[in-house]
Amino acid sequence: MKIIKHGLRRILILSAVVLLAGCANEPIKVDASRPVAKAVAKGAQIYGKNKYTPWGFGVCYGKNLNEPAEVLAFAKETCGDGRIELRGEDLLWNGCPMFQGARASFVCYPEGPKPSPVGG
C-alpha cells in the first residue's frame, strides 16, 4: 500500500511540474542584457532623456517552444508604435526561467513627433 501511495504522489508531483511548465510557454519581458542596457543608458546620458529616448528590454523565450516570428511579434507589441532592433542574444546566466532559457535583447526607438502639417 505504501508503494502505491508513493507512486501516486510522484505522479501527482510530476503532473504539477509539467502543467506549470506548460503555462510558461509564451515569451516574457525582462531586462535587456548588460551591454545593451549600458549602451542605451550612455545614449540617454549624452542626448538627454525624454519620451523619444530609445530604451532596451529583453525577451525570454524557449528555443523549442517559441517560433522566431512569435518572439518578434511580442517584442513589437512591447515597443508599441516604435521601431525595434535586435541587439543580442544570450543563453546563460540571463535571469530567464528554465524552460525559456534564451534571451533576446532589443532596443526600442519610440516613434518621433509628427511633422507639422503647415511645413517648416
PDB file of C-alpha atoms in Angstrom:
ATOM      1  CA  MET A   1       0.000   0.000   0.000  1.00  0.00           C
ATOM      2  CA  LYS A   2       2.853   2.403   0.824  1.00  0.00           C
ATOM      3  CA  ILE A   3       4.414   1.745  -2.579  1.00  0.00           C
ATOM      4  CA  ILE A   4       1.188   2.725  -4.316  1.00  0.00           C
ATOM      5  CA  LYS A   5       0.900   5.932  -2.255  1.00  0.00           C
ATOM      6  CA  HIS A   6       4.496   6.919  -3.043  1.00  0.00           C
ATOM      7  CA  GLY A   7       4.000   6.127  -6.715  1.00  0.00           C
ATOM      8  CA  LEU A   8       0.775   8.137  -6.817  1.00  0.00           C
ATOM      9  CA  ARG A   9       2.458  11.052  -5.031  1.00  0.00           C
ATOM     10  CA  ARG A  10       5.298  11.070  -7.580  1.00  0.00           C
ATOM     11  CA  ILE A  11       2.835  11.024 -10.466  1.00  0.00           C
ATOM     12  CA  LEU A  12       0.937  13.965  -8.962  1.00  0.00           C
ATOM     13  CA  ILE A  13       4.133  15.968  -8.432  1.00  0.00           C
ATOM     14  CA  LEU A  14       5.371  15.274 -11.957  1.00  0.00           C
ATOM     15  CA  SER A  15       1.972  16.211 -13.373  1.00  0.00           C
ATOM     16  CA  ALA A  16       2.024  19.510 -11.480  1.00  0.00           C
ATOM     17  CA  VAL A  17       5.526  20.297 -12.771  1.00  0.00           C
ATOM     18  CA  VAL A  18       4.519  19.529 -16.359  1.00  0.00           C
ATOM     19  CA  LEU A  19       1.382  21.656 -16.052  1.00  0.00           C
ATOM     20  CA  LEU A  20       3.315  24.589 -14.622  1.00  0.00           C
ATOM     21  CA  ALA A  21       5.934  24.289 -17.349  1.00  0.00           C
ATOM     22  CA  GLY A  22       3.174  24.296 -19.947  1.00  0.00           C
ATOM     23  CA  CYS A  23       1.863  27.599 -18.598  1.00  0.00           C
ATOM     24  CA  ALA A  24       5.191  29.317 -19.222  1.00  0.00           C
ATOM     25  CA  ASN A  25       5.399  28.907 -22.974  1.00  0.00           C
ATOM     26  CA  GLU A  26       4.768  32.498 -24.035  1.00  0.00           C
ATOM     27  CA  PRO A  27       7.649  34.982 -24.297  1.00  0.00           C
ATOM     28  CA  ILE A  28       8.305  37.090 -21.181  1.00  0.00           C
ATOM     29  CA  LYS A  29       9.595  40.685 -20.987  1.00  0.00           C
ATOM     30  CA  VAL A  30      12.731  41.078 -18.850  1.00  0.00           C
ATOM     31  CA  ASP A  31      15.684  43.461 -18.577  1.00  0.00           C
ATOM     32  CA  ALA A  32      17.992  43.740 -21.563  1.00  0.00           C
ATOM     33  CA  SER A  33      21.492  42.276 -21.434  1.00  0.00           C
ATOM     34  CA  ARG A  34      24.087  44.359 -19.619  1.00  0.00           C
ATOM     35  CA  PRO A  35      25.850  45.616 -22.798  1.00  0.00           C
ATOM     36  CA  VAL A  36      22.547  46.748 -24.341  1.00  0.00           C
ATOM     37  CA  ALA A  37      21.409  48.425 -21.109  1.00  0.00           C
ATOM     38  CA  LYS A  38      24.761  50.241 -20.827  1.00  0.00           C
ATOM     39  CA  ALA A  39      24.637  51.456 -24.435  1.00  0.00           C
ATOM     40  CA  VAL A  40      21.081  52.769 -24.035  1.00  0.00           C
ATOM     41  CA  ALA A  41      21.963  54.493 -20.749  1.00  0.00           C
ATOM     42  CA  LYS A  42      25.043  56.089 -22.318  1.00  0.00           C
ATOM     43  CA  GLY A  43      22.947  57.437 -25.207  1.00  0.00           C
ATOM     44  CA  ALA A  44      20.396  58.883 -22.776  1.00  0.00           C
ATOM     45  CA  GLN A  45      23.213  60.472 -20.775  1.00  0.00           C
ATOM     46  CA  ILE A  46      24.688  62.114 -23.883  1.00  0.00           C
ATOM     47  CA  TYR A  47      21.489  63.176 -25.654  1.00  0.00           C
ATOM     48  CA  GLY A  48      19.136  63.550 -22.715  1.00  0.00           C
ATOM     49  CA  LYS A  49      16.096  61.566 -21.733  1.00  0.00           C
ATOM     50  CA  ASN A  50      12.593  62.280 -22.980  1.00  0.00           C
ATOM     51  CA  LYS A  51       9.646  60.331 -24.384  1.00  0.00           C
ATOM     52  CA  TYR A  52      11.531  59.777 -27.657  1.00  0.00           C
ATOM     53  CA  THR A  53      14.644  58.315 -25.994  1.00  0.00           C
ATOM     54  CA  PRO A  54      15.406  54.731 -27.069  1.00  0.00           C
ATOM     55  CA  TRP A  55      15.068  52.098 -24.349  1.00  0.00           C
ATOM     56  CA  GLY A  56      16.177  48.491 -24.047  1.00  0.00           C
ATOM     57  CA  PHE A  57      14.368  45.348 -22.991  1.00  0.00           C
ATOM     58  CA  GLY A  58      14.835  41.616 -23.161  1.00  0.00           C
ATOM     59  CA  VAL A  59      12.505  38.804 -24.160  1.00  0.00           C
ATOM     60  CA  CYS A  60      12.868  35.362 -22.597  1.00  0.00           C
ATOM     61  CA  TYR A  61      11.734  32.542 -24.828  1.00  0.00           C
ATOM     62  CA  GLY A  62      12.200  28.832 -25.357  1.00  0.00           C
ATOM     63  CA  LYS A  63      14.122  27.813 -28.450  1.00  0.00           C
ATOM     64  CA  ASN A  64      11.956  24.688 -28.686  1.00  0.00           C
ATOM     65  CA  LEU A  65       8.742  26.382 -27.528  1.00  0.00           C
ATOM     66  CA  ASN A  66       8.596  29.636 -29.487  1.00  0.00           C
ATOM     67  CA  GLU A  67       8.974  30.449 -33.160  1.00  0.00           C
ATOM     68  CA  PRO A  68      11.164  33.461 -34.068  1.00  0.00           C
ATOM     69  CA  ALA A  69       8.099  35.237 -35.500  1.00  0.00           C
ATOM     70  CA  GLU A  70       6.332  34.865 -32.123  1.00  0.00           C
ATOM     71  CA  VAL A  71       9.282  36.425 -30.281  1.00  0.00           C
ATOM     72  CA  LEU A  72       9.471  39.266 -32.800  1.00  0.00           C
ATOM     73  CA  ALA A  73       5.707  39.906 -32.547  1.00  0.00           C
ATOM     74  CA  PHE A  74       5.975  40.030 -28.738  1.00  0.00           C
ATOM     75  CA  ALA A  75       8.888  42.493 -28.990  1.00  0.00           C
ATOM     76  CA  LYS A  76       6.948  44.717 -31.410  1.00  0.00           C
ATOM     77  CA  GLU A  77       3.940  44.662 -29.083  1.00  0.00           C
ATOM     78  CA  THR A  78       6.180  45.601 -26.144  1.00  0.00           C
ATOM     79  CA  CYS A  79       7.674  48.529 -28.067  1.00  0.00           C
ATOM     80  CA  GLY A  80       4.337  49.864 -29.282  1.00  0.00           C
ATOM     81  CA  ASP A  81       4.415  52.132 -32.333  1.00  0.00           C
ATOM     82  CA  GLY A  82       8.195  52.430 -32.277  1.00  0.00           C
ATOM     83  CA  ARG A  83      10.844  50.597 -34.256  1.00  0.00           C
ATOM     84  CA  ILE A  84      12.716  47.673 -32.701  1.00  0.00           C
ATOM     85  CA  GLU A  85      16.222  46.468 -33.291  1.00  0.00           C
ATOM     86  CA  LEU A  86      17.625  43.125 -32.113  1.00  0.00           C
ATOM     87  CA  ARG A  87      20.945  43.802 -30.380  1.00  0.00           C
ATOM     88  CA  GLY A  88      21.931  40.419 -28.987  1.00  0.00           C
ATOM     89  CA  GLU A  89      21.007  37.018 -27.710  1.00  0.00           C
ATOM     90  CA  ASP A  90      22.303  35.065 -24.745  1.00  0.00           C
ATOM     91  CA  LEU A  91      21.627  31.651 -23.263  1.00  0.00           C
ATOM     92  CA  LEU A  92      23.459  31.542 -19.925  1.00  0.00           C
ATOM     93  CA  TRP A  93      23.050  33.458 -16.664  1.00  0.00           C
ATOM     94  CA  ASN A  94      20.391  35.715 -18.109  1.00  0.00           C
ATOM     95  CA  GLY A  95      17.662  35.520 -15.461  1.00  0.00           C
ATOM     96  CA  CYS A  96      15.208  33.664 -17.695  1.00  0.00           C
ATOM     97  CA  PRO A  97      13.130  30.714 -16.454  1.00  0.00           C
ATOM     98  CA  MET A  98      14.482  27.219 -17.085  1.00  0.00           C
ATOM     99  CA  PHE A  99      12.039  26.351 -19.872  1.00  0.00           C
ATOM    100  CA  GLN A 100      12.643  29.690 -21.576  1.00  0.00           C
ATOM    101  CA  GLY A 101      16.398  29.854 -21.257  1.00  0.00           C
ATOM    102  CA  ALA A 102      17.140  32.124 -24.209  1.00  0.00           C
ATOM    103  CA  ARG A 103      17.017  35.922 -24.029  1.00  0.00           C
ATOM    104  CA  ALA A 104      16.893  38.280 -26.984  1.00  0.00           C
ATOM    105  CA  SER A 105      17.803  41.893 -26.196  1.00  0.00           C
ATOM    106  CA  PHE A 106      16.102  44.644 -28.184  1.00  0.00           C
ATOM    107  CA  VAL A 107      16.291  48.416 -28.389  1.00  0.00           C
ATOM    108  CA  CYS A 108      13.013  50.250 -28.921  1.00  0.00           C
ATOM    109  CA  TYR A 109      13.162  53.536 -30.809  1.00  0.00           C
ATOM    110  CA  PRO A 110       9.877  55.311 -29.974  1.00  0.00           C
ATOM    111  CA  GLU A 111       8.007  56.974 -32.787  1.00  0.00           C
ATOM    112  CA  GLY A 112       9.116  60.579 -33.074  1.00  0.00           C
ATOM    113  CA  PRO A 113       6.935  63.677 -33.172  1.00  0.00           C
ATOM    114  CA  LYS A 114       4.618  64.107 -36.131  1.00  0.00           C
ATOM    115  CA  PRO A 115       5.764  66.656 -38.706  1.00  0.00           C
ATOM    116  CA  SER A 116       3.812  69.894 -38.786  1.00  0.00           C
ATOM    117  CA  PRO A 117       1.089  69.941 -41.469  1.00  0.00           C
ATOM    118  CA  VAL A 118       1.999  73.588 -42.157  1.00  0.00           C
ATOM    119  CA  GLY A 119       5.589  72.722 -43.002  1.00  0.00           C
ATOM    120  CA  GLY A 120       8.627  74.289 -41.666  1.00  0.00           C
TER     121      GLY A 120
END
